[in-house]
mmCIF file of C-alpha atoms in Angstrom:
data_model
loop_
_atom_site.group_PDB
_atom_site.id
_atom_site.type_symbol
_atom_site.label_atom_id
_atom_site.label_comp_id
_atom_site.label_asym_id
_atom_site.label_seq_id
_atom_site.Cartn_x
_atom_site.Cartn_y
_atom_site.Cartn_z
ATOM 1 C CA UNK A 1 100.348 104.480 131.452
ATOM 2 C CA UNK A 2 97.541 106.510 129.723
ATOM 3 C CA UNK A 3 94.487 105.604 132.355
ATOM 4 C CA UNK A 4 92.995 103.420 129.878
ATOM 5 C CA UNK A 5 92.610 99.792 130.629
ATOM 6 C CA UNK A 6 91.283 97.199 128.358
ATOM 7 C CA UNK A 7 90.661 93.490 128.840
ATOM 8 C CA UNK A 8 91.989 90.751 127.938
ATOM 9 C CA UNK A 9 95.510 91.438 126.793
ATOM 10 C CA UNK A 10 95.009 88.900 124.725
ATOM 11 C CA UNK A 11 91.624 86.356 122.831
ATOM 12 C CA UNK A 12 92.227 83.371 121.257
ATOM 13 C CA UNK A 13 88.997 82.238 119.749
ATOM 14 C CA UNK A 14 87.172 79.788 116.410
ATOM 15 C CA UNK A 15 85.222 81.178 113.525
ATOM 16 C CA UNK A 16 81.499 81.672 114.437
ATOM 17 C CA UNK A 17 82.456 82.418 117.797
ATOM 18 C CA UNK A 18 81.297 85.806 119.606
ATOM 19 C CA UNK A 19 83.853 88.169 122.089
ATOM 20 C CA UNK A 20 83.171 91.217 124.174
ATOM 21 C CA UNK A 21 86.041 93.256 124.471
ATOM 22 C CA UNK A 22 86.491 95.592 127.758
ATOM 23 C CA UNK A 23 87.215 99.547 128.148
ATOM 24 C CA UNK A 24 87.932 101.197 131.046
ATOM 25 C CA UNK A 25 88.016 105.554 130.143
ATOM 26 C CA UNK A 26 90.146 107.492 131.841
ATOM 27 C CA UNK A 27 89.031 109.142 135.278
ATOM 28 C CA UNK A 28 86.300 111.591 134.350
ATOM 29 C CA UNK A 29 86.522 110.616 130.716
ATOM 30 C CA UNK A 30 82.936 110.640 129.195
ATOM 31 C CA UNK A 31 83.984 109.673 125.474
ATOM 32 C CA UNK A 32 84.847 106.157 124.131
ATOM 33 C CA UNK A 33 86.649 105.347 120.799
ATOM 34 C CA UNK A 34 86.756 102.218 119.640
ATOM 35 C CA UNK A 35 89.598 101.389 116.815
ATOM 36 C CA UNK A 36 90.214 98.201 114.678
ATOM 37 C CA UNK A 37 94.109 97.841 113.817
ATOM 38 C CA UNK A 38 94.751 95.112 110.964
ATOM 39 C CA UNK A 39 97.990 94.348 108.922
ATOM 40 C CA UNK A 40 95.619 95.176 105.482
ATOM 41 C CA UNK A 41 93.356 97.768 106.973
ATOM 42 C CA UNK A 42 95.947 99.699 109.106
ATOM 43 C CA UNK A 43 93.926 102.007 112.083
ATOM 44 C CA UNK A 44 90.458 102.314 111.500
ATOM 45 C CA UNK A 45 87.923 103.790 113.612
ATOM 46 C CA UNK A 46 85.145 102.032 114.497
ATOM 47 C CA UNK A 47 82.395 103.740 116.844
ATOM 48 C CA UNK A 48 82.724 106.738 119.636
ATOM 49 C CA UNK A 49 80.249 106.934 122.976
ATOM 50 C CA UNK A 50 79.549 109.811 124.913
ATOM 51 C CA UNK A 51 77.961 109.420 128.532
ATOM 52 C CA UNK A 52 76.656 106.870 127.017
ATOM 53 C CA UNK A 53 75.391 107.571 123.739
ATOM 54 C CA UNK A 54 76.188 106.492 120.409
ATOM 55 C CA UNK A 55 77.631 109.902 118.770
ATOM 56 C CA UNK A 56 79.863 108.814 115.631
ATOM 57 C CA UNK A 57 79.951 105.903 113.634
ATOM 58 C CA UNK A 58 83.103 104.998 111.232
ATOM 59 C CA UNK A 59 83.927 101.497 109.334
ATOM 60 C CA UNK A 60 82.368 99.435 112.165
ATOM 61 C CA UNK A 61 80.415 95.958 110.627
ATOM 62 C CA UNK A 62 77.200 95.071 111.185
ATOM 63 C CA UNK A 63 78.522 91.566 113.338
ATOM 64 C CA UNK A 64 79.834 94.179 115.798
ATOM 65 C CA UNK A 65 78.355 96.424 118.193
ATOM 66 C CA UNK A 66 79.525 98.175 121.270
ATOM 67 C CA UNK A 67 77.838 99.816 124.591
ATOM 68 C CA UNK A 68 78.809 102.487 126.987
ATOM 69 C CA UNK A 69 77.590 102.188 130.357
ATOM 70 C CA UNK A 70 76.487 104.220 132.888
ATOM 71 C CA UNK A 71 79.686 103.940 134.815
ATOM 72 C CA UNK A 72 81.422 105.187 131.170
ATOM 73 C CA UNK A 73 83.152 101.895 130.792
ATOM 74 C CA UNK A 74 82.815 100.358 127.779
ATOM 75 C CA UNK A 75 82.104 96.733 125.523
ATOM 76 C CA UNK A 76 82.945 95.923 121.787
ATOM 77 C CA UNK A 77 81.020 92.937 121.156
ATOM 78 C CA UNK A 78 82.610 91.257 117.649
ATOM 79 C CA UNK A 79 80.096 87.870 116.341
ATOM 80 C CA UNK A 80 80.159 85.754 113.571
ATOM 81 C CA UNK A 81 83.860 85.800 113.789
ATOM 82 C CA UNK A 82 85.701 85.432 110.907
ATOM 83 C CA UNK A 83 89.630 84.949 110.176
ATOM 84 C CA UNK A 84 90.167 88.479 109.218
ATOM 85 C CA UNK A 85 89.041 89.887 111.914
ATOM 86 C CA UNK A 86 92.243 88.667 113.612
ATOM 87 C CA UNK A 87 93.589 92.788 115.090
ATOM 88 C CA UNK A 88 95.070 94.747 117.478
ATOM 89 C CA UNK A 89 91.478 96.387 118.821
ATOM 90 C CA UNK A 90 92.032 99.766 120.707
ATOM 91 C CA UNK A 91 89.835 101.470 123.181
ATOM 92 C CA UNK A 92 90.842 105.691 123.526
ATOM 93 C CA UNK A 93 88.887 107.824 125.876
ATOM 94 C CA UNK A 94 88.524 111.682 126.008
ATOM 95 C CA UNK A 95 87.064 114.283 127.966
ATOM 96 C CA UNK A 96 84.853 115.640 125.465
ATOM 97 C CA UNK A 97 81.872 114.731 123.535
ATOM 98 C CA UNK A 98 83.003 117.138 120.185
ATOM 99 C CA UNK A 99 85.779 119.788 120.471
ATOM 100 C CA UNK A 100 85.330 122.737 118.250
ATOM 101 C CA UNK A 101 88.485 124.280 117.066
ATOM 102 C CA UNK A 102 89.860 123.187 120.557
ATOM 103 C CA UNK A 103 92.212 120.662 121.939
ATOM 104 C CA UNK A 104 91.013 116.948 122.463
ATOM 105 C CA UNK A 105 93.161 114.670 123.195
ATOM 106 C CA UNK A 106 92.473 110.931 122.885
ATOM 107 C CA UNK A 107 94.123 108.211 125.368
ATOM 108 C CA UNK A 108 94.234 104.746 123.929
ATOM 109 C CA UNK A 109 94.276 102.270 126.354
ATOM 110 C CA UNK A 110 97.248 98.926 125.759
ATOM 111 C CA UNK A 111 94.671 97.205 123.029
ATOM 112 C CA UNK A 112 93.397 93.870 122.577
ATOM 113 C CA UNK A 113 94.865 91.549 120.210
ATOM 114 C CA UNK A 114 92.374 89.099 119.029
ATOM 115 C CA UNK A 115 93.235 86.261 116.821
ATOM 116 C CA UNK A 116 90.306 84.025 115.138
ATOM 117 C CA UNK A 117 91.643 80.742 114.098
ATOM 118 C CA UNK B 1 86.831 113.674 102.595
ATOM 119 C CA UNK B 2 89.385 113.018 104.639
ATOM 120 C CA UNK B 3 92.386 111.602 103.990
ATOM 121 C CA UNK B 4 95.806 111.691 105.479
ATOM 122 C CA UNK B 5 98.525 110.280 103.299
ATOM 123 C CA UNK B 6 102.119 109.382 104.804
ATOM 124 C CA UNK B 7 104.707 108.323 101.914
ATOM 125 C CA UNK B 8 107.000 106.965 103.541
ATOM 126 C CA UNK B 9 106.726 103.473 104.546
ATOM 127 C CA UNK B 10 110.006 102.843 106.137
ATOM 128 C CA UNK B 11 112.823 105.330 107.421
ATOM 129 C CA UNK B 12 116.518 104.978 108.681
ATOM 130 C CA UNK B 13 118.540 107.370 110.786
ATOM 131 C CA UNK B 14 121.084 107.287 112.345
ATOM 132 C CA UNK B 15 121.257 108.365 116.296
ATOM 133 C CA UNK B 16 121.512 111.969 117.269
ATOM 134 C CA UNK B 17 120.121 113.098 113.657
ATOM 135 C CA UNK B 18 117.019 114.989 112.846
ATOM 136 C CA UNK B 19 114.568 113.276 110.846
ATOM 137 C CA UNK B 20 111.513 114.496 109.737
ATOM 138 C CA UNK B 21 108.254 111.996 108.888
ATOM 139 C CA UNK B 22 105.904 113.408 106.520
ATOM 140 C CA UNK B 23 101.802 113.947 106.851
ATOM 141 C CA UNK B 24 99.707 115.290 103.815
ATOM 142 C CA UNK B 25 95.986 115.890 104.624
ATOM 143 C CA UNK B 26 92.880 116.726 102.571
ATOM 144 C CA UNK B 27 89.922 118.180 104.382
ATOM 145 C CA UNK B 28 87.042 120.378 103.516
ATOM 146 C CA UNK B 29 86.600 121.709 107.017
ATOM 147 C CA UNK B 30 88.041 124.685 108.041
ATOM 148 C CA UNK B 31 88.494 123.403 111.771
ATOM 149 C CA UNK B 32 90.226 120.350 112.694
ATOM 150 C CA UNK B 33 93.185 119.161 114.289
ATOM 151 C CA UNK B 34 96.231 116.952 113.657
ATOM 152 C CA UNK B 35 98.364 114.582 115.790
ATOM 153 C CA UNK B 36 101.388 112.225 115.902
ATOM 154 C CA UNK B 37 101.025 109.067 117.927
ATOM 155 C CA UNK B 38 104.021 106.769 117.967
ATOM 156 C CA UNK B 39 104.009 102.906 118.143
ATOM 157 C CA UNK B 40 106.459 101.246 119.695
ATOM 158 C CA UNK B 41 106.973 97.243 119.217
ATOM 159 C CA UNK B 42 104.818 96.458 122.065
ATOM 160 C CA UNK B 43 101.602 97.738 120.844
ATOM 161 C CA UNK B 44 100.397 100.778 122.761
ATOM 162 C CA UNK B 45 99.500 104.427 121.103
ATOM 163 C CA UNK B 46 101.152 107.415 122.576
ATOM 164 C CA UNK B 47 100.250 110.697 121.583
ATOM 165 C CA UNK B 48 103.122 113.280 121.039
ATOM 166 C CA UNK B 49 101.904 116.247 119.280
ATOM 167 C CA UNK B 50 98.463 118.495 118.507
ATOM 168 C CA UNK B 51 98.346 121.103 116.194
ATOM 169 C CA UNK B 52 94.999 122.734 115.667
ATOM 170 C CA UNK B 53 94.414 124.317 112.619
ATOM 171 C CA UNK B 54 94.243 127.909 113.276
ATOM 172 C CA UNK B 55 96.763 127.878 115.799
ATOM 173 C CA UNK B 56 99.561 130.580 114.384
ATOM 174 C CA UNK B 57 103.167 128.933 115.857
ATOM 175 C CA UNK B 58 103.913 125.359 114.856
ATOM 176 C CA UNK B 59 102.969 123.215 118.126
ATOM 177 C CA UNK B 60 106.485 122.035 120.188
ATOM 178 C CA UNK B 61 106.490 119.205 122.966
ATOM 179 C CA UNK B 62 109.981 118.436 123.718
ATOM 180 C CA UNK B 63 112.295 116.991 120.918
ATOM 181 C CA UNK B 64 109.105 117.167 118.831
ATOM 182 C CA UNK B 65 107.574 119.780 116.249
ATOM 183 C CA UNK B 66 105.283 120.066 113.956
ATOM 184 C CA UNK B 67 106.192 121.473 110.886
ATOM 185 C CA UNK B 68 102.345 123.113 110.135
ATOM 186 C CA UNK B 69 102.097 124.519 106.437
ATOM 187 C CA UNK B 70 98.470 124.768 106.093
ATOM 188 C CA UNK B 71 98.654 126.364 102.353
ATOM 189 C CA UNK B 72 100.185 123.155 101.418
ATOM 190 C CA UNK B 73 98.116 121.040 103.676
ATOM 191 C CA UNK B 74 100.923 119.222 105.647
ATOM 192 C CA UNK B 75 102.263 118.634 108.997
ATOM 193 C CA UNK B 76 105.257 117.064 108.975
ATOM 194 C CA UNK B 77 106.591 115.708 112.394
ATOM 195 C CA UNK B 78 110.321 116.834 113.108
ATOM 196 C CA UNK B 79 112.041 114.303 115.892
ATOM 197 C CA UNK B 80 115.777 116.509 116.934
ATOM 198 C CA UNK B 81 118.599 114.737 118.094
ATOM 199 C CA UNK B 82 116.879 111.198 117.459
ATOM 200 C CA UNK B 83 117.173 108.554 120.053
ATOM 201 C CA UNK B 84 117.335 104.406 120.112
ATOM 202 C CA UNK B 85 113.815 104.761 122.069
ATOM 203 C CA UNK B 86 112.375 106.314 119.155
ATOM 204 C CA UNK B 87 112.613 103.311 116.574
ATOM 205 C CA UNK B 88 108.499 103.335 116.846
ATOM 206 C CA UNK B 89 105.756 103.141 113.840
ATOM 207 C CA UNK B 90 104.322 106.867 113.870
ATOM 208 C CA UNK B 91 100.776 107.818 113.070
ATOM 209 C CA UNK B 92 99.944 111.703 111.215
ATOM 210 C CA UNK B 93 96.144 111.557 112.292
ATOM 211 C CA UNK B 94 93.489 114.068 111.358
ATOM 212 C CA UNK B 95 90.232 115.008 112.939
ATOM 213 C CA UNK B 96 87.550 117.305 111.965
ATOM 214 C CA UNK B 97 86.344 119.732 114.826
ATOM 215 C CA UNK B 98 83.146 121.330 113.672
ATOM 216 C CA UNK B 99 80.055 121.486 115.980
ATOM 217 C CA UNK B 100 78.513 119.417 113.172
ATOM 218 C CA UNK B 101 81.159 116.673 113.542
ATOM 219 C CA UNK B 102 81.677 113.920 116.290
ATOM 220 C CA UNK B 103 85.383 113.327 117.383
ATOM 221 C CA UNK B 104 85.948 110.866 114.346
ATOM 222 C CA UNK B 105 89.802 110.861 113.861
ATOM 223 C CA UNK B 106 91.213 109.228 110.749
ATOM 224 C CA UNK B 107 95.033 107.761 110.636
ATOM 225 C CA UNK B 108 97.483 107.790 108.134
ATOM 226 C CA UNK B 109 99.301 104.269 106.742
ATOM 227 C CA UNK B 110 102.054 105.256 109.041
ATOM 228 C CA UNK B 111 105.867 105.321 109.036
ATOM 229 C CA UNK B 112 108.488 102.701 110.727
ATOM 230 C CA UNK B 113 111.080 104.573 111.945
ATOM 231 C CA UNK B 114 114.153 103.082 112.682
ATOM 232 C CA UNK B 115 117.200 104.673 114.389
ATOM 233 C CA UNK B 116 120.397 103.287 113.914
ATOM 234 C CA UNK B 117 123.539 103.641 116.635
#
């Protein structure tokens, strides 16, 4: 068990239709990662937050955004859902905001599996 | 940019072998860090390994090492005396650790490992 919880296991939802995912860091975590995991795509990063702040931004769509809030848990909010975004969606957290030439691990949480139908 | 290549999509070995999974990385930065994560059938990341890139002795956690040759760009993960339990998908993943750079971590295409008894 890594510390990380994220909610629901599992979403079952139509195309058009919006989800928020859930993140729970780690204990004293400050940092959030947000991943997308897809057959085609593989693991792709999609956004970090630290304390709350937006700090990096990888191959995240406009249709989604995501929150940190200011008890450090977490939302991914996914719209305009369309078939293939059907993925295993991982939260990670970390201690750190940026760690510079230093160790920083990440602890991803069980993931959500979301399938759009 | 970054890029972390694994080429092997599949492996088979049998128990108690070594195996070794491969990782090639291309970076620009002269700090950053690479991990193994391993995937097991029900979903969740777990991290095995961190090797930072000026660290001098290849990084050890167990039954796993990291086989750092920086000239050559690769860090090859080294599994001794291989185990049923480790028939996983495993992730080479690279991050970039400047004070310019956010915690953005890219993954490799992975490797499905698969140990036979």
């Amino acid at each position: 068990d890594s510390g990380v919880t994220q909610t629901p296991k599992h979403l079952i939802t139509a195309t058009g239709q919006r989800v928020t995912l859930r993140c729970s860091p780690r204990s004293g975590d400050l940092s959030v990662y947000w991943y997308q995991q897809s057959l085609d795509q593989g693991l792709q990063f999609l956004i970090q937050y630290y304390n709350g702040e937006e700090r990096a931004k990888g191959n995240i769509l406009e249709r989604f955004s995501a929150q940190q809030f200011p008890d450090l848990h977490s939302e991914l909010n996914l719209s305009s859902l369309e078939l293939g975004d059907s993925a295993l969606y991982f939260c990670a957290s970390s201690s750190a905001e940026v760690a510079a030439s230093s160790y920083n691990e990440q602890f991803f949480g069980p993931g959500t599996r979301l399938t759009v139908l | 940019a970054q890029k972390i290549t694994q080429t092997q999509p599949g492996m088979f070995v049998q128990e108690k072998e070594a195996v070794t999974l491969d990782c090639t990385y291309d970076t620009s930065d002269p700090s950053y860090g690479l991990f193994w994560y391993k995937q097991p059938s029900s979903g969740e990341m777990i991290f095995l390994i961190y090797q930072g890139s000026y660290d001098q002795q290849n990084a050890t956690e167990g039954r796993y090492s990291l086989n750092f040759q920086k000239a050559r760009k690769s860090a090859n993960l080294v599994i001794s005396a291989s185990q049923l339990g480790d028939s996983a998908m495993y992730f080479c993943a690279m991050r970039e650790e400047g004070y310019s750079s956010a915690s953005k971590i890219i993954f490799g295409s992975g490797t499905r490992l698969s140990i036979r008894p």
